[in-house]
């Protein structure tokens, strides 16, 4: 079970505390565990993972996953779950979004 509050982030003197794990690093690390399905390996090598320390009062760090030209950010705040989708690098004009199997809701990107 995940603890309700993540431990504080060690920023190691970096300006905003950002930590990054790029796709090739992740694929190399996973390869040490055994063979990887080629479809998964292709996606993994193209993704990027960034982690930023949480703001004062946040319950978790802010985690951003870059994949398929889209950045998806998530963090737990004191009273809610914050999700952010950035599609500025794509030509997408609509995001079909679903929460907990409740059906898709279309959200325009502009």
CSV table of N, CA and C in Angstrom, one decimal:
chain,number,residue,atom,x,y,z
A,1,UNK,N,0.8,-1.2,0.0
A,1,UNK,CA,0.0,0.0,0.0
A,1,UNK,C,0.9,1.2,0.0
A,2,UNK,N,0.5,2.2,-0.8
A,2,UNK,CA,1.3,3.5,-0.9
A,2,UNK,C,1.0,4.3,0.3
A,3,UNK,N,2.0,4.9,0.9
A,3,UNK,CA,1.7,5.8,2.1
A,3,UNK,C,0.9,7.0,1.6
A,4,UNK,N,0.1,7.6,2.5
A,4,UNK,CA,-0.7,8.7,2.1
A,4,UNK,C,0.1,10.0,1.7
A,5,UNK,N,1.3,10.1,2.2
A,5,UNK,CA,2.1,11.2,1.9
A,5,UNK,C,3.5,10.8,1.5
A,6,UNK,N,3.9,11.2,0.3
A,6,UNK,CA,5.2,10.8,-0.2
A,6,UNK,C,6.3,11.5,0.6
A,7,UNK,N,7.5,10.8,0.7
A,7,UNK,CA,8.6,11.5,1.4
A,7,UNK,C,9.1,12.7,0.6
A,8,UNK,N,9.7,13.7,1.3
A,8,UNK,CA,10.1,14.9,0.6
A,8,UNK,C,11.1,14.6,-0.5
A,9,UNK,N,11.1,15.3,-1.6
A,9,UNK,CA,12.0,15.1,-2.7
A,9,UNK,C,13.4,15.8,-2.3
A,10,UNK,N,14.5,15.1,-2.7
A,10,UNK,CA,15.8,15.7,-2.6
A,10,UNK,C,16.2,16.3,-4.0
A,11,UNK,N,16.2,17.6,-4.0
A,11,UNK,CA,16.4,18.3,-5.3
A,11,UNK,C,17.9,18.3,-5.7
A,12,UNK,N,18.8,18.0,-4.8
A,12,UNK,CA,20.2,17.9,-5.1
A,12,UNK,C,20.8,19.2,-5.7
A,13,UNK,N,20.2,20.3,-5.3
A,13,UNK,CA,20.7,21.6,-5.8
A,13,UNK,C,20.2,22.0,-7.2
A,14,UNK,N,19.4,21.1,-7.8
A,14,UNK,CA,18.8,21.5,-9.1
A,14,UNK,C,17.8,22.6,-9.0
A,15,UNK,N,17.7,23.6,-9.9
A,15,UNK,CA,16.9,24.7,-9.8
A,15,UNK,C,15.4,24.4,-9.4
A,16,UNK,N,14.7,23.7,-10.2
A,16,UNK,CA,13.3,23.4,-9.9
A,16,UNK,C,13.1,22.0,-9.3
A,17,UNK,N,14.2,21.3,-9.2
A,17,UNK,CA,14.2,19.9,-8.6
A,17,UNK,C,13.7,18.9,-9.6
A,18,UNK,N,13.7,19.2,-10.9
A,18,UNK,CA,13.2,18.2,-11.9
A,18,UNK,C,14.2,17.1,-12.0
A,19,UNK,N,13.6,15.9,-12.0
A,19,UNK,CA,14.4,14.7,-12.3
A,19,UNK,C,13.8,14.1,-13.6
A,20,UNK,N,14.7,13.5,-14.4
A,20,UNK,CA,14.2,13.0,-15.7
A,20,UNK,C,14.7,11.6,-15.9
A,21,UNK,N,13.9,10.8,-16.5
A,21,UNK,CA,14.2,9.4,-16.9
A,21,UNK,C,13.7,9.3,-18.4
A,22,UNK,N,14.7,9.2,-19.3
A,22,UNK,CA,14.2,9.1,-20.7
A,22,UNK,C,14.0,7.7,-21.1
A,23,UNK,N,13.4,7.5,-22.3
A,23,UNK,CA,13.0,6.2,-22.8
A,23,UNK,C,14.2,5.2,-22.9
A,24,UNK,N,15.3,5.6,-23.5
A,24,UNK,CA,16.4,4.7,-23.7
A,24,UNK,C,16.9,4.2,-22.3
A,25,UNK,N,17.0,5.1,-21.3
A,25,UNK,CA,17.4,4.7,-20.0
A,25,UNK,C,16.4,3.7,-19.4
A,26,UNK,N,15.2,4.0,-19.5
A,26,UNK,CA,14.1,3.1,-19.0
A,26,UNK,C,14.2,1.7,-19.7
A,27,UNK,N,14.3,1.7,-21.0
A,27,UNK,CA,14.4,0.4,-21.7
A,27,UNK,C,15.6,-0.4,-21.3
A,28,UNK,N,16.7,0.3,-21.1
A,28,UNK,CA,17.9,-0.4,-20.7
A,28,UNK,C,17.7,-1.0,-19.3
A,29,UNK,N,17.1,-0.3,-18.4
A,29,UNK,CA,16.9,-0.8,-17.1
A,29,UNK,C,15.9,-2.0,-17.1
A,30,UNK,N,14.9,-1.9,-17.9
A,30,UNK,CA,13.9,-3.0,-18.0
A,30,UNK,C,14.6,-4.2,-18.6
A,31,UNK,N,15.5,-4.0,-19.6
A,31,UNK,CA,16.1,-5.1,-20.3
A,31,UNK,C,16.9,-6.0,-19.3
A,32,UNK,N,17.4,-5.4,-18.2
A,32,UNK,CA,18.1,-6.1,-17.2
A,32,UNK,C,17.3,-7.2,-16.5
A,33,UNK,N,15.9,-6.9,-16.5
A,33,UNK,CA,15.0,-7.8,-15.9
A,33,UNK,C,14.6,-9.0,-16.8
A,34,UNK,N,14.9,-8.9,-18.1
A,34,UNK,CA,14.5,-10.0,-19.0
A,34,UNK,C,14.1,-9.4,-20.3
A,35,UNK,N,13.5,-10.2,-21.2
A,35,UNK,CA,13.1,-9.8,-22.5
A,35,UNK,C,11.9,-8.9,-22.4
A,36,UNK,N,11.8,-7.9,-23.3
A,36,UNK,CA,10.7,-7.0,-23.3
A,36,UNK,C,9.9,-7.2,-24.6
A,37,UNK,N,8.6,-7.2,-24.6
A,37,UNK,CA,7.8,-7.3,-25.8
A,37,UNK,C,8.2,-6.2,-26.7
A,38,UNK,N,8.4,-6.5,-28.0
A,38,UNK,CA,8.8,-5.5,-29.0
A,38,UNK,C,7.9,-4.2,-29.0
A,39,UNK,N,6.6,-4.5,-28.9
A,39,UNK,CA,5.6,-3.3,-29.0
A,39,UNK,C,5.8,-2.4,-27.8
A,40,UNK,N,6.0,-3.0,-26.6
A,40,UNK,CA,6.2,-2.2,-25.4
A,40,UNK,C,7.6,-1.5,-25.5
A,41,UNK,N,8.6,-2.2,-26.0
A,41,UNK,CA,9.9,-1.7,-26.1
A,41,UNK,C,9.9,-0.4,-27.0
A,42,UNK,N,9.2,-0.5,-28.1
A,42,UNK,CA,9.1,0.7,-29.0
A,42,UNK,C,8.5,1.9,-28.3
A,43,UNK,N,7.4,1.7,-27.5
A,43,UNK,CA,6.8,2.8,-26.8
A,43,UNK,C,7.7,3.3,-25.7
A,44,UNK,N,8.3,2.4,-25.0
A,44,UNK,CA,9.2,2.8,-23.8
A,44,UNK,C,10.3,3.6,-24.3
A,45,UNK,N,10.9,3.3,-25.4
A,45,UNK,CA,12.1,4.1,-25.9
A,45,UNK,C,11.7,5.5,-26.4
A,46,UNK,N,10.4,5.7,-26.6
A,46,UNK,CA,10.0,7.0,-27.1
A,46,UNK,C,9.4,7.9,-25.9
A,47,UNK,N,9.3,7.3,-24.7
A,47,UNK,CA,8.7,8.2,-23.7
A,47,UNK,C,9.7,8.9,-22.8
A,48,UNK,N,9.3,9.8,-22.1
A,48,UNK,CA,10.1,10.6,-21.2
A,48,UNK,C,9.3,10.8,-19.9
A,49,UNK,N,10.0,10.6,-18.8
A,49,UNK,CA,9.4,10.8,-17.5
A,49,UNK,C,10.1,11.9,-16.7
A,50,UNK,N,9.3,12.8,-16.2
A,50,UNK,CA,9.8,13.9,-15.4
A,50,UNK,C,9.1,14.0,-14.1
A,51,UNK,N,9.9,14.3,-13.1
A,51,UNK,CA,9.3,14.4,-11.7
A,51,UNK,C,9.8,15.7,-11.1
A,52,UNK,N,8.8,16.4,-10.6
A,52,UNK,CA,9.1,17.7,-9.9
A,52,UNK,C,8.7,17.6,-8.5
A,53,UNK,N,9.4,18.2,-7.5
A,53,UNK,CA,8.9,18.2,-6.2
A,53,UNK,C,7.6,18.8,-6.0
A,54,UNK,N,6.7,18.3,-5.1
A,54,UNK,CA,5.4,18.9,-4.9
A,54,UNK,C,5.5,20.3,-4.3
A,55,UNK,N,4.5,21.1,-4.5
A,55,UNK,CA,4.4,22.4,-3.9
A,55,UNK,C,4.1,22.2,-2.4
A,56,UNK,N,4.3,23.2,-1.6
A,56,UNK,CA,4.0,23.1,-0.2
A,56,UNK,C,2.5,22.7,0.0
A,57,UNK,N,2.2,21.7,0.8
A,57,UNK,CA,0.9,21.2,1.0
A,57,UNK,C,0.5,20.1,0.1
A,58,UNK,N,1.2,19.9,-1.1
A,58,UNK,CA,0.8,18.8,-1.9
A,58,UNK,C,1.1,17.5,-1.2
A,59,UNK,N,0.4,16.4,-1.6
A,59,UNK,CA,0.6,15.1,-1.0
A,59,UNK,C,1.6,14.3,-1.8
A,60,UNK,N,1.9,14.7,-3.0
A,60,UNK,CA,2.9,13.9,-3.9
A,60,UNK,C,3.6,14.9,-4.7
A,61,UNK,N,4.7,14.3,-5.3
A,61,UNK,CA,5.4,15.1,-6.4
A,61,UNK,C,4.6,15.2,-7.6
A,62,UNK,N,4.9,16.1,-8.5
A,62,UNK,CA,4.2,16.3,-9.8
A,62,UNK,C,5.0,15.4,-10.8
A,63,UNK,N,4.3,14.4,-11.4
A,63,UNK,CA,4.9,13.5,-12.4
A,63,UNK,C,4.3,13.8,-13.7
A,64,UNK,N,5.2,13.9,-14.7
A,64,UNK,CA,4.8,14.2,-16.1
A,64,UNK,C,5.4,13.1,-17.0
A,65,UNK,N,4.5,12.5,-17.8
A,65,UNK,CA,4.9,11.5,-18.7
A,65,UNK,C,4.6,12.1,-20.1
A,66,UNK,N,5.7,12.1,-20.9
A,66,UNK,CA,5.6,12.5,-22.3
A,66,UNK,C,5.6,11.3,-23.2
A,67,UNK,N,4.5,11.1,-24.0
A,67,UNK,CA,4.4,10.0,-24.9
A,67,UNK,C,3.4,10.4,-26.0
A,68,UNK,N,3.7,9.9,-27.2
A,68,UNK,CA,2.9,10.2,-28.4
A,68,UNK,C,2.7,11.7,-28.6
A,69,UNK,N,3.7,12.5,-28.3
A,69,UNK,CA,3.6,13.9,-28.5
A,69,UNK,C,2.8,14.7,-27.5
A,70,UNK,N,2.3,14.0,-26.5
A,70,UNK,CA,1.5,14.6,-25.4
A,70,UNK,C,2.1,14.5,-24.1
A,71,UNK,N,2.0,15.5,-23.3
A,71,UNK,CA,2.5,15.5,-21.9
A,71,UNK,C,1.3,15.3,-21.0
A,72,UNK,N,1.3,14.3,-20.1
A,72,UNK,CA,0.3,14.1,-19.1
A,72,UNK,C,0.9,14.3,-17.7
A,73,UNK,N,0.4,15.2,-16.9
A,73,UNK,CA,0.9,15.5,-15.6
A,73,UNK,C,-0.1,15.1,-14.6
A,74,UNK,N,0.4,14.6,-13.4
A,74,UNK,CA,-0.5,14.2,-12.3
A,74,UNK,C,0.2,14.4,-11.0
A,75,UNK,N,-0.6,14.9,-10.0
A,75,UNK,CA,-0.2,15.0,-8.6
A,75,UNK,C,-1.4,15.0,-7.7
A,76,UNK,N,-1.2,14.6,-6.5
A,76,UNK,CA,-2.2,14.6,-5.5
A,76,UNK,C,-2.0,15.8,-4.7
A,77,UNK,N,-3.1,16.6,-4.6
A,77,UNK,CA,-3.0,17.8,-3.8
A,77,UNK,C,-3.8,17.5,-2.5
A,78,UNK,N,-3.9,18.4,-1.5
A,78,UNK,CA,-4.6,18.1,-0.3
A,78,UNK,C,-6.1,17.7,-0.5
A,79,UNK,N,-6.8,18.3,-1.4
A,79,UNK,CA,-8.2,18.1,-1.5
A,79,UNK,C,-8.6,17.5,-2.9
A,80,UNK,N,-7.7,17.2,-3.8
A,80,UNK,CA,-8.1,16.7,-5.1
A,80,UNK,C,-6.9,16.0,-5.8
A,81,UNK,N,-7.2,15.4,-6.9
A,81,UNK,CA,-6.2,14.8,-7.8
A,81,UNK,C,-6.1,15.8,-9.0
A,82,UNK,N,-4.9,16.3,-9.3
A,82,UNK,CA,-4.7,17.2,-10.4
A,82,UNK,C,-4.2,16.5,-11.6
A,83,UNK,N,-4.9,16.6,-12.8
A,83,UNK,CA,-4.4,16.0,-14.0
A,83,UNK,C,-4.3,17.1,-15.0
A,84,UNK,N,-3.2,17.1,-15.8
A,84,UNK,CA,-2.9,18.1,-16.8
A,84,UNK,C,-2.5,17.4,-18.1
A,85,UNK,N,-3.2,17.8,-19.2
A,85,UNK,CA,-2.8,17.2,-20.5
A,85,UNK,C,-2.3,18.4,-21.4
A,86,UNK,N,-1.2,18.3,-22.0
A,86,UNK,CA,-0.6,19.3,-22.9
A,86,UNK,C,-0.5,18.7,-24.3
A,87,UNK,N,-1.3,19.2,-25.2
A,87,UNK,CA,-1.2,18.7,-26.6
A,87,UNK,C,-0.7,19.8,-27.5
A,88,UNK,N,0.0,20.8,-27.0
A,88,UNK,CA,0.5,21.9,-27.9
A,88,UNK,C,1.4,21.4,-29.0
A,89,UNK,N,2.1,20.2,-28.8
A,89,UNK,CA,3.0,19.7,-29.8
A,89,UNK,C,2.3,18.8,-30.9
A,90,UNK,N,1.0,18.7,-30.8
A,90,UNK,CA,0.2,17.9,-31.7
A,90,UNK,C,-0.8,18.8,-32.5
A,91,UNK,N,-1.5,18.2,-33.4
A,91,UNK,CA,-2.5,18.9,-34.1
A,91,UNK,C,-3.9,18.5,-33.6
A,92,UNK,N,-3.9,17.8,-32.4
A,92,UNK,CA,-5.2,17.3,-31.8
A,92,UNK,C,-6.0,18.5,-31.5
A,93,UNK,N,-7.3,18.5,-31.8
A,93,UNK,CA,-8.3,19.5,-31.4
A,93,UNK,C,-9.3,19.1,-30.4
A,94,UNK,N,-9.3,17.8,-30.1
A,94,UNK,CA,-10.3,17.2,-29.1
A,94,UNK,C,-9.6,16.1,-28.3
A,95,UNK,N,-9.9,16.1,-27.0
A,95,UNK,CA,-9.4,15.0,-26.2
A,95,UNK,C,-10.7,14.3,-25.7
A,96,UNK,N,-10.8,13.0,-25.9
A,96,UNK,CA,-11.8,12.2,-25.4
A,96,UNK,C,-11.3,11.7,-24.0
A,97,UNK,N,-11.9,12.1,-22.9
A,97,UNK,CA,-11.4,11.8,-21.6
A,97,UNK,C,-12.5,11.0,-20.8
A,98,UNK,N,-12.0,10.0,-20.1
A,98,UNK,CA,-12.9,9.1,-19.3
A,98,UNK,C,-12.3,9.0,-17.9
A,99,UNK,N,-13.2,9.0,-16.9
A,99,UNK,CA,-12.9,8.8,-15.5
A,99,UNK,C,-13.6,7.6,-15.0
A,100,UNK,N,-12.8,6.7,-14.5
A,100,UNK,CA,-13.4,5.5,-13.8
A,100,UNK,C,-14.5,4.8,-14.5
A,101,UNK,N,-14.3,4.7,-15.9
A,101,UNK,CA,-15.3,3.9,-16.7
A,101,UNK,C,-16.6,4.6,-16.8
A,102,UNK,N,-16.7,5.9,-16.5
A,102,UNK,CA,-18.0,6.6,-16.6
A,102,UNK,C,-18.4,7.1,-18.0
A,103,UNK,N,-17.6,6.7,-19.0
A,103,UNK,CA,-17.9,7.1,-20.3
A,103,UNK,C,-17.1,8.3,-20.7
A,104,UNK,N,-16.8,8.4,-22.0
A,104,UNK,CA,-16.0,9.5,-22.6
A,104,UNK,C,-16.7,10.8,-22.6
A,105,UNK,N,-15.9,11.8,-22.3
A,105,UNK,CA,-16.3,13.2,-22.4
A,105,UNK,C,-15.4,13.9,-23.3
A,106,UNK,N,-15.9,14.5,-24.4
A,106,UNK,CA,-15.0,15.3,-25.3
A,106,UNK,C,-14.7,16.6,-24.7
A,107,UNK,N,-13.4,17.0,-24.8
A,107,UNK,CA,-12.9,18.3,-24.3
A,107,UNK,C,-12.1,18.9,-25.4
A,108,UNK,N,-12.5,20.1,-25.9
A,108,UNK,CA,-11.7,20.8,-27.0
A,108,UNK,C,-10.4,21.2,-26.4
A,109,UNK,N,-9.3,21.2,-27.2
A,109,UNK,CA,-8.0,21.6,-26.8
A,109,UNK,C,-7.7,23.1,-26.9
A,110,UNK,N,-8.6,23.8,-27.5
A,110,UNK,CA,-8.4,25.3,-27.6
A,110,UNK,C,-9.6,26.0,-27.1
